[in-house]
Amino acid sequence: MSLQNLLGIGQLKEHPRDAAEIGRLLAAAQRGLADARVATISPETRFEAAYRAIAQVGLAALMAHGYDKRIPGAIPAPGRRA
């Protein structure tokens, strides 16, 4: 399914490209990956940090193409509400 199709069915919305916002998402993802590498925290917490980082990178990619998620419960960008 294309991004245009997802836009058409309401799973995405158009979103102005914002380099600062994308940069914050990528920085948050890098911090999450660093947290996921910490051997002294639980495996579950490490997995959650890595999963969140993946979601943040995916959202950054969508935003770089002018889209944002509209899915309830989606992981919000830093400083934003879902």
PDB file of C-alpha atoms in Angstrom:
ATOM      1  CA  MET A   1       0.000   0.000   0.000  1.00  0.00           C
ATOM      2  CA  SER A   2       1.399   3.400  -0.942  1.00  0.00           C
ATOM      3  CA  LEU A   3       1.669   6.444   1.288  1.00  0.00           C
ATOM      4  CA  GLN A   4      -0.985   8.107  -0.866  1.00  0.00           C
ATOM      5  CA  ASN A   5      -3.350   5.190  -0.194  1.00  0.00           C
ATOM      6  CA  LEU A   6      -2.699   5.442   3.552  1.00  0.00           C
ATOM      7  CA  LEU A   7      -3.401   9.167   3.339  1.00  0.00           C
ATOM      8  CA  GLY A   8      -6.636   8.471   1.501  1.00  0.00           C
ATOM      9  CA  ILE A   9      -7.935   6.066   4.151  1.00  0.00           C
ATOM     10  CA  GLY A  10      -7.004   8.344   7.046  1.00  0.00           C
ATOM     11  CA  GLN A  11      -4.064   6.365   8.411  1.00  0.00           C
ATOM     12  CA  LEU A  12      -1.694   9.235   7.589  1.00  0.00           C
ATOM     13  CA  LYS A  13      -2.065  12.973   7.389  1.00  0.00           C
ATOM     14  CA  GLU A  14      -0.052  15.545   5.503  1.00  0.00           C
ATOM     15  CA  HIS A  15       2.499  17.260   7.697  1.00  0.00           C
ATOM     16  CA  PRO A  16       4.843  20.142   6.880  1.00  0.00           C
ATOM     17  CA  ARG A  17       8.480  19.062   6.700  1.00  0.00           C
ATOM     18  CA  ASP A  18      10.396  20.358   9.707  1.00  0.00           C
ATOM     19  CA  ALA A  19      14.111  19.566   9.842  1.00  0.00           C
ATOM     20  CA  ALA A  20      14.320  20.424  13.550  1.00  0.00           C
ATOM     21  CA  GLU A  21      11.463  18.058  14.407  1.00  0.00           C
ATOM     22  CA  ILE A  22      13.007  15.270  12.336  1.00  0.00           C
ATOM     23  CA  GLY A  23      16.359  15.916  14.001  1.00  0.00           C
ATOM     24  CA  ARG A  24      14.781  15.619  17.466  1.00  0.00           C
ATOM     25  CA  LEU A  25      13.218  12.297  16.489  1.00  0.00           C
ATOM     26  CA  LEU A  26      16.507  10.935  15.183  1.00  0.00           C
ATOM     27  CA  ALA A  27      18.360  12.144  18.293  1.00  0.00           C
ATOM     28  CA  ALA A  28      15.761  10.457  20.505  1.00  0.00           C
ATOM     29  CA  ALA A  29      16.185   7.255  18.487  1.00  0.00           C
ATOM     30  CA  GLN A  30      19.955   7.385  18.995  1.00  0.00           C
ATOM     31  CA  ARG A  31      19.481   7.790  22.756  1.00  0.00           C
ATOM     32  CA  GLY A  32      17.068   4.861  22.743  1.00  0.00           C
ATOM     33  CA  LEU A  33      19.564   2.659  20.924  1.00  0.00           C
ATOM     34  CA  ALA A  34      22.240   3.643  23.436  1.00  0.00           C
ATOM     35  CA  ASP A  35      19.866   2.660  26.241  1.00  0.00           C
ATOM     36  CA  ALA A  36      19.164  -0.654  24.516  1.00  0.00           C
ATOM     37  CA  ARG A  37      22.874  -1.474  24.650  1.00  0.00           C
ATOM     38  CA  VAL A  38      23.092  -1.120  28.454  1.00  0.00           C
ATOM     39  CA  ALA A  39      23.618  -4.655  29.707  1.00  0.00           C
ATOM     40  CA  THR A  40      22.679  -3.841  33.313  1.00  0.00           C
ATOM     41  CA  ILE A  41      19.032  -3.082  32.553  1.00  0.00           C
ATOM     42  CA  SER A  42      16.407  -5.743  32.025  1.00  0.00           C
ATOM     43  CA  PRO A  43      16.017  -7.397  28.620  1.00  0.00           C
ATOM     44  CA  GLU A  44      12.428  -6.162  28.477  1.00  0.00           C
ATOM     45  CA  THR A  45      13.479  -2.550  28.991  1.00  0.00           C
ATOM     46  CA  ARG A  46      16.245  -2.910  26.426  1.00  0.00           C
ATOM     47  CA  PHE A  47      13.751  -4.334  23.918  1.00  0.00           C
ATOM     48  CA  GLU A  48      11.286  -1.501  24.582  1.00  0.00           C
ATOM     49  CA  ALA A  49      14.026   1.100  24.048  1.00  0.00           C
ATOM     50  CA  ALA A  50      15.069  -0.501  20.757  1.00  0.00           C
ATOM     51  CA  TYR A  51      11.455  -0.853  19.584  1.00  0.00           C
ATOM     52  CA  ARG A  52      10.718   2.780  20.398  1.00  0.00           C
ATOM     53  CA  ALA A  53      13.860   3.830  18.496  1.00  0.00           C
ATOM     54  CA  ILE A  54      12.696   1.919  15.424  1.00  0.00           C
ATOM     55  CA  ALA A  55       9.294   3.602  15.610  1.00  0.00           C
ATOM     56  CA  GLN A  56      10.937   7.026  15.943  1.00  0.00           C
ATOM     57  CA  VAL A  57      13.118   6.451  12.879  1.00  0.00           C
ATOM     58  CA  GLY A  58      10.065   5.316  10.916  1.00  0.00           C
ATOM     59  CA  LEU A  59       8.136   8.413  11.951  1.00  0.00           C
ATOM     60  CA  ALA A  60      11.097  10.602  10.999  1.00  0.00           C
ATOM     61  CA  ALA A  61      11.113   8.994   7.548  1.00  0.00           C
ATOM     62  CA  LEU A  62       7.381   9.662   7.126  1.00  0.00           C
ATOM     63  CA  MET A  63       7.846  13.271   8.206  1.00  0.00           C
ATOM     64  CA  ALA A  64      10.735  13.709   5.780  1.00  0.00           C
ATOM     65  CA  HIS A  65       8.255  12.824   3.019  1.00  0.00           C
ATOM     66  CA  GLY A  66       5.590  15.213   4.337  1.00  0.00           C
ATOM     67  CA  TYR A  67       3.399  12.797   6.283  1.00  0.00           C
ATOM     68  CA  ASP A  68       2.553  12.083   9.911  1.00  0.00           C
ATOM     69  CA  LYS A  69       0.751   9.235  11.635  1.00  0.00           C
ATOM     70  CA  ARG A  70      -2.866   9.524  12.590  1.00  0.00           C
ATOM     71  CA  ILE A  71      -3.094   6.115  14.255  1.00  0.00           C
ATOM     72  CA  PRO A  72      -4.479   6.230  17.821  1.00  0.00           C
ATOM     73  CA  GLY A  73      -1.840   5.231  20.339  1.00  0.00           C
ATOM     74  CA  ALA A  74       1.032   6.012  17.992  1.00  0.00           C
ATOM     75  CA  ILE A  75       4.333   6.994  19.534  1.00  0.00           C
ATOM     76  CA  PRO A  76       4.399  10.793  19.600  1.00  0.00           C
ATOM     77  CA  ALA A  77       7.363  12.814  18.493  1.00  0.00           C
ATOM     78  CA  PRO A  78       9.321  14.337  21.394  1.00  0.00           C
ATOM     79  CA  GLY A  79       7.381  17.295  22.731  1.00  0.00           C
ATOM     80  CA  ARG A  80       4.176  16.349  20.879  1.00  0.00           C
ATOM     81  CA  ARG A  81       1.005  14.527  21.782  1.00  0.00           C
ATOM     82  CA  ALA A  82      -0.271  11.575  19.715  1.00  0.00           C
TER      83      ALA A  82
END
